[in-house]
Amino acid sequence: MIFNEIYGVYYDTVSKIIAKILEKGSLEKGELLEIVEKYAFSDSYIEISQAIKDERWLFLTKDFKTCLKNPPKTPLTTLQLRWLRSLLEDKRFKLFVKEIPYQLWCYEPLFLPSDIEFYDKYEDSDPYENDFYKEVFHTILEAIESQSALELSFITRADKARRVQVLPKRLEYSQKDDKFRLIVSGNKDIGVINLSTIVFCKAVPKLNWLADKSRVSRTKTLTLELTDKRNTLERLMLHFAHFKKQARKTDKDKYTVQIEYSAQDESELLIRVLSFGPTVRAVAPQDFVELIKARLEKQQLLFSSKK
Amino acid sequence: MASELIKNYEKIRDYMREFYVYGFKYREDYSSKSARSYDYEKHRIESWLGDYMSFNRTADGKNVFLSIDSRDIVSNPLFQSLRSKSFTSRDIALHFLILDLLHSPHVSLSHKEILEGIDKQLAEMGKSITELCDESTLRKKLKDYEGQGLLCSFKEGKTVKYTRPTEPSLTELYLAIAFFAETSPLGALGSFILKRDEMSQFPLSFKHHYITSALDSDILCQALLAIRERREIVVKSKAKSVKEGQIRVVPIKIFSSAQNGKVHLMAYDLRLQKMVPLRVDYIKSITLGQSYEDYESLCQLFSKMRSHIWGVSMKKDLDDTEYVEFTVEINKGEEYIYNRLIREKRCGFVEMIDENHARFYAYIYDSQEIIPWVRTFITRITSVNFQNKHVCQQFYKDFDSTYKLYFKDEGESV
């Protein structure tokens, strides 16, 4: 199964130790420490160095001599190959890989796309199989790798085309939206561009002035008070699990949760808080609270007018 | 001090989830476990994930939590916990000695040759094979490694020879592996490849990224194997809905939420003869049983039910659905609201009923499940009409309570 020592940190670290010994013919204690700190857990040095000192593993002596002749490399397991095979069935796979290694086709997929459903993801996924989309995706990846700039046109929310030069930083994927966004710098107004809105994309040489300007989204802290009724505590903590957060119990069934969020995601966060109903109350920042109150007031008026 | 390696993952799985998802509990709150056990597990998790551990000291004591903004990480740190399995000195010695002898797919050796090879290797170190293993232990290890795919065997005359399988070239695949390690089920398997090959820098990040399902990797793996092989399974679960702690089911599909990270196994309960959702993080173990002959008919049943499942709730009777409907006001320039309805409607339907109003409606098994989504339209809801009157009244009551919650301090009337 997946929880197995062959995938473990120790086997991996010992591989690196052996490879280093074979490369150099010896090993210093400092180098051992360096390897263990890089590849293993924080307490591993004590365990690994003691095992070597005691010559517990037989193939390695306390003065770093080994009978092994080849740099160790654990072969991939059938489970890993079957996992890789499953990826070939995913329509996003071809965004990353132009030529599929034919050897993978001979394995049974570990799962098929139809075995798993993200039942609440949004329906307007990016068009992964569209040739132009794929072309844009590849151009972006190549530009990131070669550290080139991009000249691109995209359709804004106001349905207008905008042409810009930017430095591509990375691609951000959201499972909920099932969309890729391009994170860029080099333009103080633009930090993120949805890939599906790009209508023109070309790599251009990097210009010096581009690097200086980038749009930085402010981080804010949202404070929520919640009452643990109807399993709210678990629901809320899971719902906001992907944020940096801190929770505190304040009374028998009362909790305070602080969530760090990017200011540009405020509208989304607002409706996510509202979705919990009366068991969750935003108490800070004040402008966030005011936005919720404005929505509630407007809704109250709508309901009153119907009565 | 406890070793940072563990034999059984199940125990620490709970602690990891508590620290990551909740993170407000004090040592004393872990009443079901002994204080010493808490200290050991906390220490282990610190050793694995020290960079992400935070502490908070209050008058009540110190609490420990894992605080991670998933947008800042390229690789799920919880995968590290799956790399902590303990082993014996014999396990690790045989692993390195065997794979050194079979260092290339061009080398093939019989069991006897491997035994002699190890003896020779150890003699160089002034040691003897008798310190390590006997013939049958080696045979068992070779069989185990063959089962896992680390080795393969073939017959040469009457002799069975072992070799290392040829590995596909991964050079062009690393970026895809990095992406799917985070977005695909059982991504841990991909992350281990990246660790092995020391690939770590990728121009990727992830928004709305729920990482806790990493802790359920083995459970999910068993479930997916059972689905592929169309087998019945016995599930041991701590969910209250699972009477006597275990249930015999036929697994149909994995339902994963992109909005809260919960993962459910949608399965057919063989005793109650109905479809049930089983929360994967509550499952303690899955035992694979025999193959289920009429698997296709269960898939067809699920497929018919699918158009009435909003979240994960299902009913025994296929047609036992509840009608839900609400309308929203859409003013000029707010077309994005209509787009939102279309994008988020799942199994429901959306129609414009006049120039400024859109109606959503659906026939679903559990009206309660849709309420959180309806609330996200607060500020523009003009009517809510549910067949289940209790849920409908509760919606209005909840709105009043929410309103009071925000306006009570201002003495405003509701």
PDB file of N, CA and C in Angstrom, chain A residues 2 6-7 9-10 12 16 39 41-44 55 69-70 73-75 78 83 114-115 117 120 123-124 170-174 230 234 238-239 241-242 244-246 265 268 275 282 293 299-300, chain B residues 4 20-22 43 47 56 67 70-71 83 100 124 127 148 150 164 185 196 198 203 205 207-210 218 228 253-254 256-259 279 306 343 375 379-381 394 398-399 406 410:
ATOM      1  N   ILE A   2       0.231   2.412   0.121  1.00  0.00           N
ATOM      2  CA  ILE A   2       0.976   3.667  -0.030  1.00  0.00           C
ATOM      3  C   ILE A   2       1.831   3.972   1.199  1.00  0.00           C
ATOM      4  N   ILE A   6       9.164   1.484   1.420  1.00  0.00           N
ATOM      5  CA  ILE A   6       9.919   1.682   0.171  1.00  0.00           C
ATOM      6  C   ILE A   6       9.761   3.109  -0.384  1.00  0.00           C
ATOM      7  N   TYR A   7       8.672   3.792   0.019  1.00  0.00           N
ATOM      8  CA  TYR A   7       8.508   5.191  -0.387  1.00  0.00           C
ATOM      9  C   TYR A   7       9.070   6.136   0.687  1.00  0.00           C
ATOM     10  N   VAL A   9      11.036   8.191   3.766  1.00  0.00           N
ATOM     11  CA  VAL A   9      12.101   9.190   3.842  1.00  0.00           C
ATOM     12  C   VAL A   9      13.461   8.530   4.123  1.00  0.00           C
ATOM     13  N   TYR A  10      13.474   7.478   4.955  1.00  0.00           N
ATOM     14  CA  TYR A  10      14.753   6.854   5.325  1.00  0.00           C
ATOM     15  C   TYR A  10      15.392   6.150   4.130  1.00  0.00           C
ATOM     16  N   ASP A  12      14.944   6.747   1.062  1.00  0.00           N
ATOM     17  CA  ASP A  12      15.336   7.780   0.110  1.00  0.00           C
ATOM     18  C   ASP A  12      16.642   8.448   0.552  1.00  0.00           C
ATOM     19  N   LYS A  16      20.613   8.557  -1.063  1.00  0.00           N
ATOM     20  CA  LYS A  16      21.436   9.745  -1.348  1.00  0.00           C
ATOM     21  C   LYS A  16      22.802   9.622  -0.651  1.00  0.00           C
ATOM     22  N   TYR A  39      17.043  15.790   3.168  1.00  0.00           N
ATOM     23  CA  TYR A  39      16.072  14.807   2.660  1.00  0.00           C
ATOM     24  C   TYR A  39      15.190  14.148   3.725  1.00  0.00           C
ATOM     25  N   PHE A  41      13.589  13.767   8.003  1.00  0.00           N
ATOM     26  CA  PHE A  41      12.848  14.529   9.012  1.00  0.00           C
ATOM     27  C   PHE A  41      13.834  15.202   9.972  1.00  0.00           C
ATOM     28  N   SER A  42      13.295  16.089  10.802  1.00  0.00           N
ATOM     29  CA  SER A  42      14.210  16.871  11.635  1.00  0.00           C
ATOM     30  C   SER A  42      14.930  16.031  12.700  1.00  0.00           C
ATOM     31  N   ASP A  43      14.325  14.928  13.125  1.00  0.00           N
ATOM     32  CA  ASP A  43      15.002  14.094  14.138  1.00  0.00           C
ATOM     33  C   ASP A  43      15.789  12.944  13.519  1.00  0.00           C
ATOM     34  N   SER A  44      15.815  12.860  12.213  1.00  0.00           N
ATOM     35  CA  SER A  44      16.372  11.671  11.565  1.00  0.00           C
ATOM     36  C   SER A  44      17.875  11.522  11.767  1.00  0.00           C
ATOM     37  N   GLU A  55      26.623   0.043  12.687  1.00  0.00           N
ATOM     38  CA  GLU A  55      26.705  -0.824  11.488  1.00  0.00           C
ATOM     39  C   GLU A  55      25.523  -1.794  11.433  1.00  0.00           C
ATOM     40  N   LYS A  69      27.690  -1.159  -5.162  1.00  0.00           N
ATOM     41  CA  LYS A  69      28.537  -0.724  -6.284  1.00  0.00           C
ATOM     42  C   LYS A  69      27.855   0.326  -7.172  1.00  0.00           C
ATOM     43  N   ASN A  70      26.551   0.438  -7.029  1.00  0.00           N
ATOM     44  CA  ASN A  70      25.803   1.305  -7.946  1.00  0.00           C
ATOM     45  C   ASN A  70      24.969   2.338  -7.175  1.00  0.00           C
ATOM     46  N   LYS A  73      18.710   3.341  -6.857  1.00  0.00           N
ATOM     47  CA  LYS A  73      17.486   3.972  -7.369  1.00  0.00           C
ATOM     48  C   LYS A  73      16.379   2.938  -7.233  1.00  0.00           C
ATOM     49  N   THR A  74      15.401   3.229  -6.394  1.00  0.00           N
ATOM     50  CA  THR A  74      14.298   2.290  -6.211  1.00  0.00           C
ATOM     51  C   THR A  74      13.416   2.315  -7.456  1.00  0.00           C
ATOM     52  N   PRO A  75      13.147   1.165  -8.062  1.00  0.00           N
ATOM     53  CA  PRO A  75      12.264   1.172  -9.245  1.00  0.00           C
ATOM     54  C   PRO A  75      10.862   1.663  -8.876  1.00  0.00           C
ATOM     55  N   THR A  78       4.342  -0.948  -9.175  1.00  0.00           N
ATOM     56  CA  THR A  78       3.202  -1.104 -10.089  1.00  0.00           C
ATOM     57  C   THR A  78       2.134  -0.057  -9.774  1.00  0.00           C
ATOM     58  N   TRP A  83      -0.793   4.577 -11.446  1.00  0.00           N
ATOM     59  CA  TRP A  83      -1.218   5.963 -11.200  1.00  0.00           C
ATOM     60  C   TRP A  83      -0.856   6.832 -12.404  1.00  0.00           C
ATOM     61  N   SER A 114     -13.998   8.572 -14.726  1.00  0.00           N
ATOM     62  CA  SER A 114     -15.392   8.329 -14.338  1.00  0.00           C
ATOM     63  C   SER A 114     -15.520   7.744 -12.926  1.00  0.00           C
ATOM     64  N   ASP A 115     -14.421   7.310 -12.319  1.00  0.00           N
ATOM     65  CA  ASP A 115     -14.490   6.751 -10.959  1.00  0.00           C
ATOM     66  C   ASP A 115     -14.573   7.846  -9.900  1.00  0.00           C
ATOM     67  N   GLU A 117     -15.698  11.963  -9.014  1.00  0.00           N
ATOM     68  CA  GLU A 117     -16.441  13.133  -9.474  1.00  0.00           C
ATOM     69  C   GLU A 117     -16.282  14.263  -8.466  1.00  0.00           C
ATOM     70  N   ASP A 120     -19.161  19.357  -6.892  1.00  0.00           N
ATOM     71  CA  ASP A 120     -19.550  20.758  -6.709  1.00  0.00           C
ATOM     72  C   ASP A 120     -18.607  21.714  -7.425  1.00  0.00           C
ATOM     73  N   GLU A 123     -19.261  24.655 -13.600  1.00  0.00           N
ATOM     74  CA  GLU A 123     -19.439  23.977 -14.889  1.00  0.00           C
ATOM     75  C   GLU A 123     -18.701  24.606 -16.061  1.00  0.00           C
ATOM     76  N   ASP A 124     -18.193  25.837 -15.869  1.00  0.00           N
ATOM     77  CA  ASP A 124     -17.527  26.483 -17.010  1.00  0.00           C
ATOM     78  C   ASP A 124     -16.013  26.254 -16.964  1.00  0.00           C
ATOM     79  N   ARG A 170       3.895  32.019 -12.775  1.00  0.00           N
ATOM     80  CA  ARG A 170       3.473  30.621 -12.581  1.00  0.00           C
ATOM     81  C   ARG A 170       2.015  30.473 -12.978  1.00  0.00           C
ATOM     82  N   LEU A 171       1.586  29.227 -13.066  1.00  0.00           N
ATOM     83  CA  LEU A 171       0.183  28.947 -13.345  1.00  0.00           C
ATOM     84  C   LEU A 171      -0.494  28.529 -12.048  1.00  0.00           C
ATOM     85  N   GLU A 172      -1.652  29.104 -11.812  1.00  0.00           N
ATOM     86  CA  GLU A 172      -2.397  28.744 -10.608  1.00  0.00           C
ATOM     87  C   GLU A 172      -3.651  27.999 -11.034  1.00  0.00           C
ATOM     88  N   TYR A 173      -3.894  26.863 -10.394  1.00  0.00           N
ATOM     89  CA  TYR A 173      -5.067  26.064 -10.754  1.00  0.00           C
ATOM     90  C   TYR A 173      -6.051  26.033  -9.589  1.00  0.00           C
ATOM     91  N   SER A 174      -7.326  26.155  -9.904  1.00  0.00           N
ATOM     92  CA  SER A 174      -8.356  25.992  -8.874  1.00  0.00           C
ATOM     93  C   SER A 174      -9.243  24.810  -9.250  1.00  0.00           C
ATOM     94  N   ARG A 230     -25.424  22.449  14.777  1.00  0.00           N
ATOM     95  CA  ARG A 230     -25.550  21.827  13.447  1.00  0.00           C
ATOM     96  C   ARG A 230     -24.167  21.519  12.842  1.00  0.00           C
ATOM     97  N   GLU A 234     -17.075  21.796  12.559  1.00  0.00           N
ATOM     98  CA  GLU A 234     -16.391  20.919  11.602  1.00  0.00           C
ATOM     99  C   GLU A 234     -16.574  21.423  10.166  1.00  0.00           C
ATOM    100  N   LEU A 238     -13.384  22.700   7.923  1.00  0.00           N
ATOM    101  CA  LEU A 238     -13.063  21.999   6.672  1.00  0.00           C
ATOM    102  C   LEU A 238     -13.174  22.945   5.483  1.00  0.00           C
ATOM    103  N   HIS A 239     -14.249  23.724   5.491  1.00  0.00           N
ATOM    104  CA  HIS A 239     -14.508  24.645   4.385  1.00  0.00           C
ATOM    105  C   HIS A 239     -13.355  25.631   4.182  1.00  0.00           C
ATOM    106  N   ALA A 241     -10.295  25.186   5.334  1.00  0.00           N
ATOM    107  CA  ALA A 241      -9.041  24.485   5.669  1.00  0.00           C
ATOM    108  C   ALA A 241      -7.858  24.940   4.818  1.00  0.00           C
ATOM    109  N   HIS A 242      -8.111  25.440   3.608  1.00  0.00           N
ATOM    110  CA  HIS A 242      -6.980  25.779   2.741  1.00  0.00           C
ATOM    111  C   HIS A 242      -6.353  27.131   3.047  1.00  0.00           C
ATOM    112  N   LYS A 244      -4.521  29.907   5.731  1.00  0.00           N
ATOM    113  CA  LYS A 244      -3.739  29.961   6.959  1.00  0.00           C
ATOM    114  C   LYS A 244      -4.706  30.465   8.029  1.00  0.00           C
ATOM    115  N   LYS A 245      -4.832  29.748   9.100  1.00  0.00           N
ATOM    116  CA  LYS A 245      -5.867  30.135  10.054  1.00  0.00           C
ATOM    117  C   LYS A 245      -5.512  29.717  11.472  1.00  0.00           C
ATOM    118  N   GLN A 246      -6.254  30.264  12.394  1.00  0.00           N
ATOM    119  CA  GLN A 246      -6.042  29.917  13.796  1.00  0.00           C
ATOM    120  C   GLN A 246      -7.385  29.927  14.504  1.00  0.00           C
ATOM    121  N   ASP A 265      -9.799  38.334  -2.966  1.00  0.00           N
ATOM    122  CA  ASP A 265     -10.781  37.246  -2.855  1.00  0.00           C
ATOM    123  C   ASP A 265     -11.932  37.596  -1.914  1.00  0.00           C
ATOM    124  N   GLU A 268     -15.649  36.655  -2.804  1.00  0.00           N
ATOM    125  CA  GLU A 268     -15.865  35.209  -2.709  1.00  0.00           C
ATOM    126  C   GLU A 268     -15.989  34.786  -1.242  1.00  0.00           C
ATOM    127  N   SER A 275     -22.954  31.744   3.613  1.00  0.00           N
ATOM    128  CA  SER A 275     -23.530  30.409   3.388  1.00  0.00           C
ATOM    129  C   SER A 275     -23.719  29.626   4.689  1.00  0.00           C
ATOM    130  N   ALA A 282     -19.202  37.301  11.203  1.00  0.00           N
ATOM    131  CA  ALA A 282     -17.926  37.987  10.955  1.00  0.00           C
ATOM    132  C   ALA A 282     -17.845  39.168  11.909  1.00  0.00           C
ATOM    133  N   LYS A 293     -23.467  43.313   6.261  1.00  0.00           N
ATOM    134  CA  LYS A 293     -24.667  43.987   6.764  1.00  0.00           C
ATOM    135  C   LYS A 293     -25.460  44.620   5.610  1.00  0.00           C
ATOM    136  N   GLN A 299     -31.482  42.375   1.513  1.00  0.00           N
ATOM    137  CA  GLN A 299     -32.303  41.162   1.469  1.00  0.00           C
ATOM    138  C   GLN A 299     -33.550  41.315   2.345  1.00  0.00           C
ATOM    139  N   GLN A 300     -33.341  41.931   3.512  1.00  0.00           N
ATOM    140  CA  GLN A 300     -34.460  42.142   4.437  1.00  0.00           C
ATOM    141  C   GLN A 300     -35.549  42.980   3.770  1.00  0.00           C
TER     142      GLN A 300
ATOM    143  N   GLU B   4      10.625   8.605  15.276  1.00  0.00           N
ATOM    144  CA  GLU B   4       9.809   9.373  14.325  1.00  0.00           C
ATOM    145  C   GLU B   4       9.162   8.464  13.288  1.00  0.00           C
ATOM    146  N   TYR B  20      -4.432  19.940  11.910  1.00  0.00           N
ATOM    147  CA  TYR B  20      -4.559  20.738  10.689  1.00  0.00           C
ATOM    148  C   TYR B  20      -5.936  21.381  10.568  1.00  0.00           C
ATOM    149  N   VAL B  21      -6.969  20.563  10.751  1.00  0.00           N
ATOM    150  CA  VAL B  21      -8.314  21.094  10.518  1.00  0.00           C
ATOM    151  C   VAL B  21      -8.782  21.966  11.673  1.00  0.00           C
ATOM    152  N   TYR B  22      -8.577  21.497  12.908  1.00  0.00           N
ATOM    153  CA  TYR B  22      -9.092  22.244  14.052  1.00  0.00           C
ATOM    154  C   TYR B  22      -8.024  23.143  14.654  1.00  0.00           C
ATOM    155  N   HIS B  43       5.236  15.131  18.945  1.00  0.00           N
ATOM    156  CA  HIS B  43       6.671  15.205  18.646  1.00  0.00           C
ATOM    157  C   HIS B  43       6.964  14.662  17.246  1.00  0.00           C
ATOM    158  N   SER B  47       8.458  16.595  13.989  1.00  0.00           N
ATOM    159  CA  SER B  47       9.647  16.134  13.279  1.00  0.00           C
ATOM    160  C   SER B  47       9.404  16.078  11.763  1.00  0.00           C
ATOM    161  N   ASN B  56       0.319  28.195  20.209  1.00  0.00           N
ATOM    162  CA  ASN B  56      -0.379  29.344  20.740  1.00  0.00           C
ATOM    163  C   ASN B  56      -0.496  29.154  22.243  1.00  0.00           C
ATOM    164  N   SER B  67      -0.585  25.250  10.406  1.00  0.00           N
ATOM    165  CA  SER B  67      -1.162  26.368   9.682  1.00  0.00           C
ATOM    166  C   SER B  67      -0.498  26.484   8.320  1.00  0.00           C
ATOM    167  N   SER B  70      -2.600  27.025   1.452  1.00  0.00           N
ATOM    168  CA  SER B  70      -2.327  26.073   0.367  1.00  0.00           C
ATOM    169  C   SER B  70      -1.872  26.767  -0.917  1.00  0.00           C
ATOM    170  N   ARG B  71      -2.066  28.096  -1.007  1.00  0.00           N
ATOM    171  CA  ARG B  71      -1.598  28.804  -2.217  1.00  0.00           C
ATOM    172  C   ARG B  71      -0.087  28.990  -2.196  1.00  0.00           C
ATOM    173  N   ARG B  83       5.467   8.890   4.559  1.00  0.00           N
ATOM    174  CA  ARG B  83       6.820   8.391   4.306  1.00  0.00           C
ATOM    175  C   ARG B  83       7.534   8.040   5.610  1.00  0.00           C
ATOM    176  N   ASP B 100      21.003  -3.520  -5.530  1.00  0.00           N
ATOM    177  CA  ASP B 100      22.360  -3.247  -6.031  1.00  0.00           C
ATOM    178  C   ASP B 100      22.803  -4.364  -6.980  1.00  0.00           C
ATOM    179  N   GLU B 124      32.757  -8.729   1.829  1.00  0.00           N
ATOM    180  CA  GLU B 124      33.621  -7.547   1.633  1.00  0.00           C
ATOM    181  C   GLU B 124      33.616  -6.650   2.867  1.00  0.00           C
ATOM    182  N   LYS B 127      31.404  -9.363   6.993  1.00  0.00           N
ATOM    183  CA  LYS B 127      30.196  -9.895   7.633  1.00  0.00           C
ATOM    184  C   LYS B 127      29.733 -11.124   6.869  1.00  0.00           C
ATOM    185  N   GLN B 148       5.025  -6.051  -5.660  1.00  0.00           N
ATOM    186  CA  GLN B 148       4.920  -4.585  -5.695  1.00  0.00           C
ATOM    187  C   GLN B 148       5.407  -4.011  -7.014  1.00  0.00           C
ATOM    188  N   LEU B 150       8.572  -3.918  -7.994  1.00  0.00           N
ATOM    189  CA  LEU B 150       9.961  -3.446  -7.944  1.00  0.00           C
ATOM    190  C   LEU B 150      10.868  -4.390  -8.734  1.00  0.00           C
ATOM    191  N   ARG B 164      15.132  -6.206 -12.776  1.00  0.00           N
ATOM    192  CA  ARG B 164      14.472  -4.934 -12.486  1.00  0.00           C
ATOM    193  C   ARG B 164      13.699  -4.526 -13.756  1.00  0.00           C
ATOM    194  N   PRO B 185      -6.535  12.016  -7.417  1.00  0.00           N
ATOM    195  CA  PRO B 185      -6.550  11.090  -6.283  1.00  0.00           C
ATOM    196  C   PRO B 185      -5.209  10.359  -6.168  1.00  0.00           C
ATOM    197  N   ARG B 196      11.969  11.043  -5.109  1.00  0.00           N
ATOM    198  CA  ARG B 196      13.029  10.106  -5.485  1.00  0.00           C
ATOM    199  C   ARG B 196      13.980  10.744  -6.486  1.00  0.00           C
ATOM    200  N   GLU B 198      14.389  13.913  -7.058  1.00  0.00           N
ATOM    201  CA  GLU B 198      14.798  15.261  -6.633  1.00  0.00           C
ATOM    202  C   GLU B 198      14.286  16.366  -7.544  1.00  0.00           C
ATOM    203  N   PRO B 203       6.550  25.732 -11.806  1.00  0.00           N
ATOM    204  CA  PRO B 203       5.835  27.014 -11.842  1.00  0.00           C
ATOM    205  C   PRO B 203       4.333  26.814 -11.643  1.00  0.00           C
ATOM    206  N   SER B 205       0.917  26.737  -8.739  1.00  0.00           N
ATOM    207  CA  SER B 205       0.359  26.924  -7.399  1.00  0.00           C
ATOM    208  C   SER B 205      -1.122  26.561  -7.471  1.00  0.00           C
ATOM    209  N   LYS B 207      -5.139  27.083  -5.901  1.00  0.00           N
ATOM    210  CA  LYS B 207      -6.110  27.852  -5.119  1.00  0.00           C
ATOM    211  C   LYS B 207      -7.234  26.896  -4.717  1.00  0.00           C
ATOM    212  N   HIS B 208      -7.911  27.189  -3.629  1.00  0.00           N
ATOM    213  CA  HIS B 208      -8.982  26.303  -3.141  1.00  0.00           C
ATOM    214  C   HIS B 208      -8.454  24.873  -3.046  1.00  0.00           C
ATOM    215  N   HIS B 209      -7.283  24.726  -2.480  1.00  0.00           N
ATOM    216  CA  HIS B 209      -6.607  23.429  -2.496  1.00  0.00           C
ATOM    217  C   HIS B 209      -6.774  22.752  -1.133  1.00  0.00           C
ATOM    218  N   TYR B 210      -7.551  21.686  -1.107  1.00  0.00           N
ATOM    219  CA  TYR B 210      -7.782  20.963   0.150  1.00  0.00           C
ATOM    220  C   TYR B 210      -6.808  19.794   0.215  1.00  0.00           C
ATOM    221  N   ASP B 218      -4.368   5.554   1.716  1.00  0.00           N
ATOM    222  CA  ASP B 218      -4.484   4.092   1.659  1.00  0.00           C
ATOM    223  C   ASP B 218      -5.937   3.634   1.547  1.00  0.00           C
ATOM    224  N   ARG B 228     -12.387  -0.528  -9.561  1.00  0.00           N
ATOM    225  CA  ARG B 228     -11.836  -1.054 -10.828  1.00  0.00           C
ATOM    226  C   ARG B 228     -12.117  -2.547 -10.974  1.00  0.00           C
ATOM    227  N   LYS B 253     -18.522   4.873  -6.738  1.00  0.00           N
ATOM    228  CA  LYS B 253     -17.842   6.091  -7.202  1.00  0.00           C
ATOM    229  C   LYS B 253     -17.277   6.869  -6.020  1.00  0.00           C
ATOM    230  N   ILE B 254     -16.250   7.654  -6.298  1.00  0.00           N
ATOM    231  CA  ILE B 254     -15.736   8.572  -5.283  1.00  0.00           C
ATOM    232  C   ILE B 254     -16.327   9.947  -5.571  1.00  0.00           C
ATOM    233  N   SER B 256     -15.994  13.745  -4.535  1.00  0.00           N
ATOM    234  CA  SER B 256     -15.062  14.624  -3.846  1.00  0.00           C
ATOM    235  C   SER B 256     -15.588  16.050  -3.926  1.00  0.00           C
ATOM    236  N   SER B 257     -15.485  16.787  -2.826  1.00  0.00           N
ATOM    237  CA  SER B 257     -15.954  18.167  -2.857  1.00  0.00           C
ATOM    238  C   SER B 257     -14.799  19.113  -3.155  1.00  0.00           C
ATOM    239  N   ALA B 258     -15.004  19.976  -4.152  1.00  0.00           N
ATOM    240  CA  ALA B 258     -13.986  20.989  -4.463  1.00  0.00           C
ATOM    241  C   ALA B 258     -14.180  22.210  -3.571  1.00  0.00           C
ATOM    242  N   GLN B 259     -15.256  22.185  -2.732  1.00  0.00           N
ATOM    243  CA  GLN B 259     -15.549  23.361  -1.918  1.00  0.00           C
ATOM    244  C   GLN B 259     -15.340  23.155  -0.434  1.00  0.00           C
ATOM    245  N   ARG B 279     -18.244   8.672   4.391  1.00  0.00           N
ATOM    246  CA  ARG B 279     -17.142   9.646   4.449  1.00  0.00           C
ATOM    247  C   ARG B 279     -15.810   8.935   4.564  1.00  0.00           C
ATOM    248  N   ARG B 306     -28.259   9.963 -10.054  1.00  0.00           N
ATOM    249  CA  ARG B 306     -27.295  11.065 -10.106  1.00  0.00           C
ATOM    250  C   ARG B 306     -27.942  12.431 -10.332  1.00  0.00           C
ATOM    251  N   ARG B 343     -23.339  28.396 -13.890  1.00  0.00           N
ATOM    252  CA  ARG B 343     -22.075  27.732 -13.573  1.00  0.00           C
ATOM    253  C   ARG B 343     -22.184  26.818 -12.359  1.00  0.00           C
ATOM    254  N   ARG B 375     -28.092  30.528   0.290  1.00  0.00           N
ATOM    255  CA  ARG B 375     -27.698  31.685   1.115  1.00  0.00           C
ATOM    256  C   ARG B 375     -26.647  32.564   0.441  1.00  0.00           C
ATOM    257  N   THR B 379     -29.213  38.950  -0.665  1.00  0.00           N
ATOM    258  CA  THR B 379     -29.186  40.338  -1.153  1.00  0.00           C
ATOM    259  C   THR B 379     -30.048  40.457  -2.409  1.00  0.00           C
ATOM    260  N   ARG B 380     -30.409  39.296  -2.987  1.00  0.00           N
ATOM    261  CA  ARG B 380     -31.179  39.365  -4.234  1.00  0.00           C
ATOM    262  C   ARG B 380     -32.227  38.254  -4.345  1.00  0.00           C
ATOM    263  N   ILE B 381     -32.492  37.543  -3.255  1.00  0.00           N
ATOM    264  CA  ILE B 381     -33.477  36.452  -3.322  1.00  0.00           C
ATOM    265  C   ILE B 381     -34.890  37.042  -3.221  1.00  0.00           C
ATOM    266  N   GLN B 394     -37.259  26.917   7.908  1.00  0.00           N
ATOM    267  CA  GLN B 394     -35.965  27.032   8.577  1.00  0.00           C
ATOM    268  C   GLN B 394     -35.078  28.057   7.859  1.00  0.00           C
ATOM    269  N   ASP B 398     -33.676  31.165   9.746  1.00  0.00           N
ATOM    270  CA  ASP B 398     -32.221  31.360   9.808  1.00  0.00           C
ATOM    271  C   ASP B 398     -31.824  32.739   9.306  1.00  0.00           C
ATOM    272  N   PHE B 399     -32.525  33.187   8.264  1.00  0.00           N
ATOM    273  CA  PHE B 399     -32.197  34.524   7.757  1.00  0.00           C
ATOM    274  C   PHE B 399     -32.475  35.561   8.835  1.00  0.00           C
ATOM    275  N   TYR B 406     -26.257  40.414  13.309  1.00  0.00           N
ATOM    276  CA  TYR B 406     -25.437  41.551  12.881  1.00  0.00           C
ATOM    277  C   TYR B 406     -26.007  42.901  13.330  1.00  0.00           C
ATOM    278  N   GLU B 410     -27.157  47.340  17.418  1.00  0.00           N
ATOM    279  CA  GLU B 410     -27.570  48.678  17.003  1.00  0.00           C
ATOM    280  C   GLU B 410     -29.016  48.971  17.364  1.00  0.00           C
TER     281      GLU B 410
END
